[in-house]
Coordinates of C-alpha atoms in Angstrom, one line a residue:
Chain A
M655 CA 110.4 89.5 114.4
G656 CA 113.6 89.7 116.3
A657 CA 116.6 87.2 116.0
D658 CA 115.2 84.8 118.6
P659 CA 111.4 85.1 119.1
A660 CA 110.9 83.9 122.4
P661 CA 107.4 81.9 122.1
A662 CA 104.7 83.7 124.0
R663 CA 102.8 81.6 126.7
L664 CA 99.8 82.1 128.7
G665 CA 98.8 81.0 132.3
V666 CA 95.5 81.3 133.9
T667 CA 95.3 80.9 137.8
E668 CA 92.5 81.7 140.3
A669 CA 92.9 82.3 144.1
D670 CA 90.8 84.0 146.6
G671 CA 88.4 84.9 143.9
T672 CA 91.0 86.9 141.9
V673 CA 91.8 85.6 138.3
T674 CA 95.2 86.0 137.4
I675 CA 96.3 85.8 133.5
T676 CA 100.1 85.6 133.1
L677 CA 101.7 86.3 129.8
R678 CA 105.3 85.0 129.5
G679 CA 107.8 85.5 126.5
G680 CA 107.5 87.9 123.7
L681 CA 104.2 89.4 122.4
D682 CA 104.6 90.6 118.8
A683 CA 102.9 90.2 115.5
T684 CA 103.9 86.6 114.9
S685 CA 103.5 85.2 118.3
T686 CA 100.2 86.9 119.4
G687 CA 98.0 85.0 117.1
A688 CA 98.0 81.8 118.9
L689 CA 97.3 83.5 122.3
W690 CA 94.5 85.9 121.2
R691 CA 91.4 83.9 121.7
P692 CA 92.6 81.8 124.8
T693 CA 93.4 85.0 126.4
V694 CA 90.3 87.0 125.5
R695 CA 88.3 84.0 126.6
A696 CA 90.0 83.7 129.9
A697 CA 89.3 87.4 130.5
A698 CA 85.6 87.0 129.5
A699 CA 85.2 84.0 131.8
A700 CA 86.7 86.0 134.6
G701 CA 84.1 88.7 134.0
G702 CA 82.5 90.0 137.4
R703 CA 85.6 88.9 139.2
P704 CA 88.7 90.8 139.8
L705 CA 91.3 90.4 137.1
V706 CA 95.1 90.8 137.5
L707 CA 97.1 90.7 134.3
D708 CA 100.7 89.5 135.3
L709 CA 103.2 90.7 132.7
A710 CA 106.6 90.4 134.8
A711 CA 107.8 87.7 132.6
L712 CA 107.0 89.5 129.4
S713 CA 110.5 89.8 127.4
H714 CA 109.1 92.2 124.9
C715 CA 105.7 93.6 123.5
D716 CA 104.9 95.5 120.3
T717 CA 101.7 97.2 119.4
T718 CA 100.0 94.0 118.3
G719 CA 100.7 92.8 121.9
A720 CA 99.5 95.9 123.1
A721 CA 96.0 95.6 121.2
L722 CA 95.8 92.0 122.9
L723 CA 96.2 93.6 126.2
L724 CA 93.7 96.3 125.5
A725 CA 91.1 93.4 124.0
T726 CA 91.7 91.6 127.2
E727 CA 90.8 94.5 129.3
A728 CA 87.7 95.0 127.0
A729 CA 86.6 91.4 127.3
H730 CA 86.5 91.5 131.1
G731 CA 84.5 94.5 131.2
G732 CA 85.7 95.6 134.7
P733 CA 88.8 97.2 136.0
V734 CA 92.0 95.3 135.4
A735 CA 95.2 95.5 137.5
V736 CA 98.2 95.2 135.4
H737 CA 101.2 93.8 137.5
G738 CA 104.8 94.0 136.9
A739 CA 104.8 95.3 133.4
P740 CA 108.5 96.3 132.3
T741 CA 108.9 99.9 131.9
S742 CA 109.1 99.7 128.1
V743 CA 105.7 97.6 128.1
A744 CA 104.1 100.0 130.3
A745 CA 104.8 102.9 128.3
L746 CA 103.6 101.3 125.1
L747 CA 100.5 100.3 126.9
A748 CA 99.8 103.8 128.0
R749 CA 100.6 105.2 124.6
V750 CA 98.1 102.9 122.8
R751 CA 95.5 103.2 125.5
S752 CA 95.6 107.1 125.1
A753 CA 95.6 106.7 121.4
A754 CA 92.7 104.4 121.3
M755 CA 90.7 106.9 123.7
A756 CA 91.4 110.1 121.6
G757 CA 92.0 110.1 117.9
A758 CA 90.6 113.1 116.3
P759 CA 91.3 112.9 112.6
E760 CA 93.1 115.8 111.2
T761 CA 92.6 117.2 107.7
G762 CA 94.8 118.6 104.9
P763 CA 94.5 119.1 101.3
A764 CA 95.5 116.4 98.9
T765 CA 97.9 117.4 96.2
V766 CA 100.0 114.8 94.7
A767 CA 101.4 115.3 91.2
E768 CA 102.0 112.3 88.9
P769 CA 105.3 112.5 86.8
L770 CA 104.4 112.8 83.1
A771 CA 104.9 110.0 80.8
R772 CA 107.8 109.4 78.6
R773 CA 108.2 106.2 76.8
P774 CA 110.7 105.3 74.2
M775 CA 109.8 103.4 71.0
P776 CA 112.3 100.4 70.9
A777 CA 112.0 97.2 68.9
R778 CA 108.7 96.1 70.5
L779 CA 107.8 93.0 68.9
L780 CA 110.8 90.7 70.1
A781 CA 110.7 92.2 73.7
G782 CA 106.9 91.7 73.8
A783 CA 107.2 88.1 73.0
A784 CA 110.0 87.5 75.3
E785 CA 107.8 89.4 78.0
G786 CA 104.8 87.3 77.3
L787 CA 106.9 84.2 77.7
A788 CA 108.1 85.5 81.0
F789 CA 104.7 86.3 82.1
L790 CA 103.4 82.8 81.3
G791 CA 106.3 81.3 83.3
E792 CA 105.6 83.5 86.3
A793 CA 101.9 82.8 86.2
L794 CA 102.8 79.2 86.3
F795 CA 105.2 79.5 88.9
A796 CA 102.7 81.2 91.1
L797 CA 100.1 78.6 90.4
F798 CA 102.5 75.7 91.5
G799 CA 103.6 78.0 94.6
L800 CA 100.0 78.4 95.5
P801 CA 99.7 75.7 98.1
A802 CA 102.5 77.2 100.1
R803 CA 100.5 80.5 99.9
R804 CA 97.3 79.3 100.8
R805 CA 96.6 82.7 102.9
M806 CA 96.8 84.8 99.9
I807 CA 94.0 83.0 98.4
R808 CA 91.1 85.6 98.8
L809 CA 87.8 83.8 97.9
G810 CA 86.0 87.1 98.2
D811 CA 88.2 88.5 95.5
L812 CA 87.4 85.3 93.2
A813 CA 83.7 85.7 93.8
R814 CA 84.0 89.6 92.8
F815 CA 85.8 88.7 89.7
T816 CA 83.5 85.9 88.6
D817 CA 80.5 88.1 89.3
Q818 CA 82.1 90.8 87.3
A819 CA 83.1 88.5 84.3
G820 CA 80.1 86.1 84.2
V821 CA 76.9 87.3 86.0
Q822 CA 77.1 90.9 85.0
G823 CA 78.1 89.7 81.3
L824 CA 75.1 87.5 81.0
P825 CA 72.5 89.9 79.7
L826 CA 75.0 91.1 76.9
A827 CA 75.7 87.3 76.1
L828 CA 71.9 86.7 75.9
L829 CA 71.3 89.8 73.7
L830 CA 74.3 89.1 71.2
G831 CA 73.6 85.4 71.2
G832 CA 69.8 86.0 70.4
L833 CA 70.8 88.5 67.5
L834 CA 73.6 86.4 66.2
G835 CA 71.0 83.5 65.8
L836 CA 68.4 85.5 64.1
I837 CA 70.9 87.2 61.6
L838 CA 72.7 83.9 60.8
A839 CA 69.5 81.9 60.4
F840 CA 67.8 84.9 58.2
Q841 CA 71.0 85.4 56.0
S842 CA 71.3 81.4 55.4
A843 CA 67.8 80.8 54.7
I844 CA 67.4 82.9 51.7
P845 CA 70.0 81.3 49.5
M846 CA 69.1 77.8 51.1
R847 CA 65.6 78.4 50.2
R848 CA 66.5 78.5 46.7
F849 CA 67.6 75.0 46.9
G850 CA 64.6 74.0 49.0
A851 CA 67.0 73.2 51.8
D852 CA 65.7 75.8 54.2
I853 CA 65.5 73.1 57.0
F854 CA 69.2 72.8 57.1
V855 CA 69.5 76.2 58.4
A856 CA 68.9 74.6 61.8
D857 CA 72.0 72.2 61.2
L858 CA 74.0 75.0 59.9
V859 CA 73.3 77.6 62.6
S860 CA 73.4 75.0 65.6
I861 CA 76.8 73.6 64.6
A862 CA 78.4 77.1 63.8
L863 CA 77.2 78.4 67.0
L864 CA 78.0 75.5 69.2
R865 CA 81.4 74.6 67.7
E866 CA 82.8 78.1 66.7
L867 CA 81.0 81.3 67.2
G868 CA 79.4 80.9 70.7
P869 CA 83.0 80.5 72.5
L870 CA 84.3 83.1 69.9
V871 CA 81.8 85.9 70.6
A872 CA 81.9 85.0 74.3
A873 CA 85.5 85.6 74.3
V874 CA 85.0 89.0 72.6
I875 CA 82.5 89.8 75.1
L876 CA 84.9 89.0 77.8
A877 CA 87.8 90.9 76.1
G878 CA 85.8 93.9 76.0
R879 CA 84.0 93.9 79.4
T880 CA 86.4 91.9 81.6
G881 CA 90.0 92.1 80.0
S882 CA 89.8 95.9 79.6
A883 CA 88.6 96.3 83.2
E884 CA 91.5 94.1 84.5
A885 CA 94.0 95.9 82.7
A886 CA 92.6 99.3 84.0
E887 CA 92.2 98.1 87.6
I888 CA 95.8 96.6 87.8
G889 CA 97.3 99.5 85.8
T890 CA 96.0 101.8 88.0
M891 CA 97.4 100.0 91.0
K892 CA 100.7 100.1 89.3
V893 CA 100.5 103.9 88.7
N894 CA 99.8 104.3 92.4
E895 CA 102.8 102.2 93.4
E896 CA 100.1 99.5 94.9
L897 CA 101.9 96.9 93.1
D898 CA 105.3 98.0 94.7
A899 CA 103.7 98.1 98.1
L900 CA 102.4 94.5 97.5
A901 CA 105.9 93.4 96.8
T902 CA 107.6 94.9 99.8
M903 CA 105.1 93.2 102.1
G904 CA 106.2 90.1 100.3
L905 CA 102.7 89.6 98.6
D906 CA 103.1 88.3 95.1
P907 CA 101.0 90.3 92.7
M908 CA 100.7 87.1 90.4
T909 CA 99.1 85.2 93.2
L910 CA 96.9 88.0 94.7
L911 CA 95.9 89.7 91.6
V912 CA 96.5 87.7 88.3
L913 CA 95.6 83.9 89.3
P914 CA 92.1 84.8 90.8
R915 CA 91.2 86.7 87.6
I916 CA 92.3 84.0 85.3
A917 CA 90.2 81.4 87.4
A918 CA 87.3 83.7 87.6
A919 CA 87.4 83.9 83.8
M920 CA 87.5 80.2 83.4
I921 CA 84.5 79.8 85.6
A922 CA 82.5 82.6 83.8
M923 CA 83.1 81.4 80.3
P924 CA 81.2 78.1 80.2
V925 CA 78.3 80.0 81.5
L926 CA 78.7 82.8 78.9
V927 CA 79.1 80.3 76.2
L928 CA 76.0 78.3 77.1
A929 CA 74.0 81.5 77.5
L930 CA 75.0 82.5 73.9
D931 CA 74.4 79.1 72.4
L932 CA 71.0 78.9 73.9
A933 CA 70.1 82.5 73.0
G934 CA 71.4 81.7 69.5
L935 CA 69.3 78.8 69.0
A936 CA 66.2 80.7 70.3
G937 CA 66.8 83.4 67.8
M938 CA 67.2 80.9 65.0
T939 CA 63.9 79.1 66.1
V940 CA 62.2 82.2 65.8
V941 CA 63.4 83.0 62.3
M942 CA 62.4 79.4 61.3
A943 CA 59.0 79.8 62.8
A944 CA 58.6 82.7 60.4
F945 CA 59.6 80.7 57.6
G946 CA 56.9 78.3 58.5
F947 CA 58.8 75.5 60.3
P948 CA 57.3 74.6 63.8
P949 CA 59.8 74.8 66.6
A950 CA 59.4 70.9 67.6
L951 CA 60.8 70.3 64.0
V952 CA 63.6 72.8 64.4
L953 CA 64.6 71.3 67.7
A954 CA 64.5 67.7 66.2
R955 CA 66.9 68.8 63.5
V956 CA 69.1 70.5 66.1
V957 CA 69.3 67.3 68.1
A958 CA 69.9 65.2 65.2
A959 CA 72.9 67.5 63.8
V960 CA 74.8 68.3 66.9
R961 CA 76.9 65.7 68.8
P962 CA 77.7 66.3 72.4
G963 CA 81.4 66.6 71.4
D964 CA 80.4 69.6 69.7
L965 CA 78.8 71.5 72.6
L966 CA 81.6 70.3 75.1
G967 CA 84.3 71.2 72.6
G968 CA 82.8 74.7 72.3
V969 CA 82.8 75.0 76.1
F970 CA 86.3 73.8 76.4
H971 CA 87.4 76.2 73.7
G972 CA 85.5 78.9 75.8
I973 CA 87.3 78.1 78.9
C974 CA 90.8 78.2 77.1
F975 CA 89.8 81.5 75.6
G976 CA 88.8 82.9 78.9
A977 CA 92.0 82.0 80.4
L978 CA 93.8 83.6 77.4
V979 CA 91.9 86.8 77.5
A980 CA 92.1 87.3 81.4
A981 CA 95.9 86.5 81.2
I982 CA 96.4 89.0 78.4
G983 CA 94.3 91.6 80.4
C984 CA 96.4 91.1 83.6
R985 CA 99.6 91.3 81.6
A986 CA 98.6 94.5 80.0
G987 CA 97.8 96.1 83.5
L988 CA 101.2 94.9 85.0
A989 CA 103.0 96.4 81.9
T990 CA 101.4 99.7 82.5
G991 CA 103.8 102.5 82.0
V992 CA 104.0 105.9 84.0
G993 CA 101.5 108.8 83.7
P994 CA 97.7 109.2 83.3
R995 CA 97.5 107.8 79.7
A996 CA 99.0 104.6 80.8
V997 CA 96.1 103.0 82.0
G998 CA 93.9 103.8 78.9
L999 CA 96.6 102.3 76.7
A1000 CA 96.7 99.1 79.0
A1001 CA 93.2 98.8 78.6
T1002 CA 93.2 99.0 74.8
R1003 CA 96.1 96.5 74.7
A1004 CA 94.0 94.4 76.5
V1005 CA 90.9 94.3 74.4
V1006 CA 93.1 94.1 71.1
G1007 CA 95.5 91.5 72.4
G1008 CA 92.4 89.5 73.8
I1009 CA 90.7 89.5 70.6
V1010 CA 93.5 88.7 68.3
G1011 CA 94.9 86.1 70.8
T1012 CA 91.6 84.3 70.8
I1013 CA 91.1 84.2 67.1
V1014 CA 94.9 82.9 66.8
L1015 CA 94.2 80.3 69.5
D1016 CA 91.0 79.2 67.6
G1017 CA 93.0 78.9 64.6
L1018 CA 95.4 76.6 66.3
F1019 CA 92.5 74.6 67.7
A1020 CA 91.0 74.1 64.3
V1021 CA 94.1 72.8 63.1
F1022 CA 94.4 70.3 66.0
N1023 CA 90.9 69.4 65.7
Y1024 CA 91.4 68.5 61.9
R1025 CA 94.6 66.6 62.6
L1026 CA 92.8 64.7 65.4
G1027 CA 89.8 64.1 63.4
L1028 CA 87.3 65.8 66.0
Chain B
M1047 CA 121.8 102.3 120.8
S1048 CA 124.9 102.0 118.5
E1049 CA 123.9 98.7 116.9
T1050 CA 124.1 99.0 113.1
V1051 CA 120.8 98.6 111.3
I1052 CA 121.6 99.4 107.7
R1053 CA 125.0 99.2 106.1
A1054 CA 125.1 100.5 102.5
R1055 CA 128.5 100.2 100.7
G1056 CA 129.6 101.7 97.6
L1057 CA 126.2 102.0 96.0
A1058 CA 125.6 103.1 92.5
Q1059 CA 122.9 103.7 90.1
R1060 CA 123.4 104.2 86.3
F1061 CA 120.6 104.3 83.7
G1062 CA 122.5 103.5 80.5
A1063 CA 125.3 105.9 80.2
R1064 CA 123.8 108.4 82.6
E1065 CA 125.2 107.9 86.3
V1066 CA 122.7 109.2 89.1
F1067 CA 125.3 108.5 91.9
H1068 CA 128.2 106.4 92.6
D1069 CA 130.1 105.1 95.7
V1070 CA 127.2 106.1 98.3
G1071 CA 128.0 104.5 101.8
F1072 CA 126.6 105.1 105.2
E1073 CA 125.3 103.4 108.2
V1074 CA 122.1 103.7 110.2
R1075 CA 122.1 102.9 113.6
A1076 CA 119.3 101.5 115.8
G1077 CA 116.8 104.0 117.2
E1078 CA 118.0 107.0 115.1
I1079 CA 115.9 109.0 112.4
F1080 CA 118.2 109.2 109.4
A1081 CA 117.4 111.6 106.6
I1082 CA 118.4 110.9 103.2
L1083 CA 118.4 114.7 101.5
G1084 CA 118.9 116.1 98.2
G1085 CA 117.4 118.2 95.4
S1086 CA 115.1 116.9 92.8
G1087 CA 117.1 114.4 90.5
A1088 CA 119.9 113.7 93.0
G1089 CA 118.7 110.0 93.3
K1090 CA 116.9 110.2 96.7
S1091 CA 114.1 107.9 95.6
V1092 CA 116.1 105.6 93.7
L1093 CA 118.4 105.1 96.6
M1094 CA 115.7 104.4 98.8
R1095 CA 114.4 101.7 96.5
Q1096 CA 117.7 100.1 96.4
L1097 CA 117.7 100.1 100.3
I1098 CA 114.4 98.4 100.3
G1099 CA 115.4 95.9 97.7
L1100 CA 113.0 97.0 94.9
R1101 CA 115.9 98.0 92.6
P1102 CA 119.0 96.1 92.3
P1103 CA 122.0 98.6 92.6
S1104 CA 124.3 98.9 89.6
A1105 CA 127.1 98.3 91.9
G1106 CA 127.5 98.0 95.8
S1107 CA 125.5 96.2 98.4
V1108 CA 122.9 97.1 101.3
E1109 CA 122.6 95.1 104.5
I1110 CA 119.6 95.3 106.7
M1111 CA 120.4 93.7 110.2
G1112 CA 123.1 91.9 108.8
R1113 CA 121.1 90.4 105.8
D1114 CA 122.1 91.4 102.2
V1115 CA 118.8 92.9 100.8
M1116 CA 118.9 91.6 97.4
Q1117 CA 119.8 87.9 98.6
E1118 CA 117.4 87.6 101.4
R1119 CA 114.5 89.8 100.2
A1120 CA 111.8 87.8 102.1
A1121 CA 113.6 87.9 105.6
V1122 CA 114.4 91.5 105.0
R1123 CA 110.9 92.5 104.1
R1124 CA 109.4 91.2 107.3
A1125 CA 111.7 93.6 109.1
I1126 CA 110.8 96.8 107.2
G1127 CA 107.8 99.0 106.7
V1128 CA 107.6 101.4 103.9
M1129 CA 105.4 104.2 103.2
F1130 CA 105.6 105.4 99.4
Q1131 CA 105.5 109.1 98.4
S1132 CA 101.7 109.1 97.5
G1133 CA 100.9 106.7 100.2
A1134 CA 100.2 103.8 97.9
L1135 CA 97.0 102.7 99.8
F1136 CA 95.0 100.1 98.1
G1137 CA 92.0 102.0 96.5
S1138 CA 89.5 99.3 96.6
M1139 CA 89.8 98.6 100.5
T1140 CA 89.0 100.8 103.4
L1141 CA 91.8 102.2 105.6
L1142 CA 91.3 99.3 108.1
E1143 CA 91.3 96.7 105.4
N1144 CA 94.6 98.4 104.1
V1145 CA 96.3 97.9 107.6
M1146 CA 94.6 94.5 107.9
L1147 CA 96.0 92.9 104.6
P1148 CA 99.5 92.0 105.9
L1149 CA 98.2 91.0 109.2
E1150 CA 95.8 88.6 107.3
V1151 CA 98.6 87.0 105.6
F1152 CA 101.6 87.1 107.9
T1153 CA 100.2 86.6 111.4
G1154 CA 98.2 83.7 112.8
L1155 CA 95.7 86.3 114.2
P1156 CA 91.8 85.3 114.2
P1157 CA 89.7 87.7 112.3
E1158 CA 88.4 89.9 115.3
A1159 CA 92.2 90.2 116.5
R1160 CA 93.1 91.5 112.9
V1161 CA 90.3 94.2 113.3
A1162 CA 91.3 94.9 116.9
V1163 CA 95.3 95.2 116.1
A1164 CA 94.4 97.3 112.8
R1165 CA 92.4 99.7 114.8
V1166 CA 95.0 100.3 117.5
K1167 CA 97.3 101.0 114.6
L1168 CA 95.1 103.5 113.1
A1169 CA 94.5 105.0 116.6
L1170 CA 98.3 105.4 117.0
V1171 CA 98.4 107.5 113.8
G1172 CA 95.4 109.6 115.1
L1173 CA 93.0 108.2 112.5
A1174 CA 90.5 105.9 114.8
E1175 CA 87.6 107.5 113.5
A1176 CA 88.4 107.4 109.8
A1177 CA 89.0 103.6 109.9
D1178 CA 86.1 102.6 107.6
R1179 CA 86.6 105.5 105.0
M1180 CA 88.0 104.7 101.5
P1181 CA 91.4 106.3 100.6
A1182 CA 89.8 108.4 98.2
E1183 CA 87.7 109.8 100.6
V1184 CA 90.5 111.2 103.2
S1185 CA 92.9 114.2 102.8
G1186 CA 96.4 113.9 101.9
G1187 CA 97.4 114.4 105.4
M1188 CA 95.2 111.4 106.6
A1189 CA 96.3 109.2 103.6
R1190 CA 100.0 109.6 104.6
R1191 CA 99.1 108.8 108.2
A1192 CA 97.1 105.7 107.0
A1193 CA 100.1 104.6 105.1
I1194 CA 102.3 105.0 108.0
A1195 CA 99.8 102.9 109.8
R1196 CA 99.9 100.0 107.4
A1197 CA 103.7 100.2 107.2
L1198 CA 103.4 99.7 110.9
A1199 CA 101.3 96.7 110.6
L1200 CA 103.8 94.0 111.6
D1201 CA 105.6 96.1 114.0
P1202 CA 108.8 96.4 111.9
P1203 CA 111.7 97.6 113.7
L1204 CA 112.7 99.7 110.6
L1205 CA 110.5 102.2 109.0
F1206 CA 111.2 103.8 105.3
L1207 CA 109.4 107.1 104.7
D1208 CA 109.5 108.6 101.2
E1209 CA 108.7 112.1 101.2
P1210 CA 106.2 111.9 104.0
S1211 CA 105.2 115.6 104.0
A1212 CA 105.5 116.4 100.1
G1213 CA 102.6 118.3 98.9
L1214 CA 101.2 119.0 102.5
D1215 CA 100.8 122.3 104.1
P1216 CA 103.1 123.3 106.9
I1217 CA 100.7 122.5 109.7
T1218 CA 99.6 119.2 108.6
S1219 CA 103.5 118.5 107.9
A1220 CA 104.5 119.8 111.2
G1221 CA 101.9 117.2 112.8
L1222 CA 103.5 114.4 110.7
D1223 CA 106.9 115.4 112.1
Q1224 CA 105.3 115.0 115.4
L1225 CA 103.8 111.6 114.8
I1226 CA 107.2 110.4 113.5
L1227 CA 109.1 111.4 116.6
E1228 CA 106.3 109.9 118.6
L1229 CA 106.4 106.7 116.9
R1230 CA 110.2 106.6 117.2
K1231 CA 109.8 107.1 121.0
D1232 CA 107.0 104.7 121.7
L1233 CA 108.0 102.0 119.4
G1234 CA 111.7 102.3 119.4
A1235 CA 111.7 102.1 115.7
T1236 CA 114.5 103.2 113.6
V1237 CA 113.2 105.6 110.7
V1238 CA 114.8 106.3 107.5
V1239 CA 113.4 109.3 105.8
V1240 CA 113.6 110.8 102.2
T1241 CA 112.7 114.3 102.2
H1242 CA 113.7 118.0 101.0
E1243 CA 111.5 119.9 103.5
L1244 CA 113.8 122.0 105.7
P1245 CA 111.7 122.5 108.8
S1246 CA 111.1 118.5 108.9
I1247 CA 114.9 117.8 108.6
F1248 CA 115.7 120.1 111.5
T1249 CA 112.8 118.8 113.6
I1250 CA 113.1 115.2 113.3
A1251 CA 116.7 114.0 111.8
D1252 CA 119.5 113.0 114.1
R1253 CA 121.8 112.3 111.1
C1254 CA 121.5 112.9 107.3
I1255 CA 123.3 112.3 104.1
L1256 CA 123.1 115.0 101.5
L1257 CA 123.1 113.7 97.9
D1258 CA 123.9 116.1 94.9
H1259 CA 123.3 115.8 91.4
A1260 CA 126.5 117.6 90.1
A1261 CA 128.6 115.7 92.4
R1262 CA 126.8 112.2 91.5
G1263 CA 126.9 111.2 95.1
V1264 CA 127.0 112.3 98.9
I1265 CA 128.7 115.6 99.5
A1266 CA 127.8 115.9 103.3
S1267 CA 127.0 113.8 106.1
G1268 CA 126.2 114.0 109.8
D1269 CA 123.8 116.2 112.1
P1270 CA 122.0 118.6 109.8
R1271 CA 122.0 121.5 112.4
R1272 CA 125.8 121.3 112.6
L1273 CA 125.9 120.9 108.8
R1274 CA 123.9 124.3 108.6
E1275 CA 126.1 126.2 111.2
E1276 CA 129.6 124.6 110.1
S1277 CA 129.9 123.3 106.7
T1278 CA 131.9 125.7 104.4
D1279 CA 131.0 123.8 101.2
P1280 CA 128.9 126.3 99.1
T1281 CA 126.5 123.8 97.9
V1282 CA 125.8 122.4 101.3
R1283 CA 125.2 125.8 102.7
A1284 CA 122.9 126.6 99.9
F1285 CA 120.9 123.5 100.7
F1286 CA 120.6 124.1 104.4
R1287 CA 120.2 127.7 104.3
R1288 CA 118.0 128.3 101.4
E1289 CA 115.0 129.2 103.6
A1290 CA 116.7 130.9 106.5
A1291 CA 118.3 133.2 103.8

């Protein structure tokens, strides 16, 4: 981290049964990484024979370097002679060693008061639109910067968010889809019956469900379950200064917190949409059976009525809705104010914004689809 | 020991028409513990946020190791470690994972090395046995120590501590002061501490500046022990002697 970090180098020699590990240059947080495994491996290989750590050529060493020296000793297992360590390095090593030996945790009361919330009421609408645009820009910027920040991609987080948004939302999607199919079929069957057109209920419900209602209801589920949770989680981090801490460490909150949540929503939505569609069709089939239409006949109607484009279009809408809902949820979280009420407010904004945004986007899609003749 | 680590010039902070302070300038030298003092509302925390580049000053500039904080944020951030007032530990991670996060991103250390290094940092602050606990499960004093360990993760030469002992009992607070002194001695770090705890100031600070709300700026600077004995300014005397009286 200094102005001119001397590269650290490792040398291993053996004479008269004694293995000597020589470390040269500077051992610090950046330079130690490359040396860690070779050094520990060399020490482990020397197990049983006397080991000498020659540190005479070490220009500087920080606690990361000291941790490597301790790990080297531990890997060797036996006594290790440290030769020629500069005084500062020897002192640090002694300090780190004694700390690692002892270490009784002390206790104390936790009393941290949060400042009370006080927010002004400016002309919000314009500012909100501008901030939304800024958020979109930042998200895109983070997305394009992703290759340079590969190490900030935490796959564990992505898996956790996908599980939260998708797998844990499945039962709800199945339940709502089934009920939706039942209700739609029942409500439309009664007037259709008067015209003797009950069988077309299958067409009506399947097209409505696959094209529109499936993705829409899935987005509502996502907004209620996931968007709100995201806003609350990020909002709490903001209240606890965790976002500032990330920023001072040079970790971009957009890359670390927002992008994986949006990606997770986009992965989860097709699953939710398909689950809803299937459950809805099943619910409709049950109602139709009650009206005397065998499932095979209903299925044939559905297959005849629905084009693959309807299903794929619905799934595509679902993915777009998912990205929008997650983005609005994260945005609400990042915009959290101060004080205990702020997090709740952010969660509310995430749900309301998510649902309204979804329906507006759906309207836009409807216009485009009409224009494109889809 | 006379190398200048921080050079602040003409710093000011205004919120609309309200001015918190103006023309604040000082230098922090390598290896010293420098305290930013002042009553509530004097702008201590705002000043610290300016120093670490989280808030652009209304006027003036900050250089850390010769680099402008606002211009070269990325480079400066690698050189500093920050402990926030409440600790700001990431609540979804154990103490160990908190310390490991910066290591994960910024060093090429293999996973087992990251664990070993993070354990050493926690041991340095006396938390070797609490490494696998969640931040919500530890006491305030332990959380502060863990936050210091995280600030030390990349062995920064410059450490910022915002109210390290606020809200802690005197004994825990004194323990923290000792820890800060030890870290300075062992790691050779420069420490900037924001505080208003008198015992801590006299124990750890080599030099200080005193911000005052009414004067909107620095009203005294120097060795806090000498300021207590020699200052003739009534506000300064009142600040340093409030508990002695």
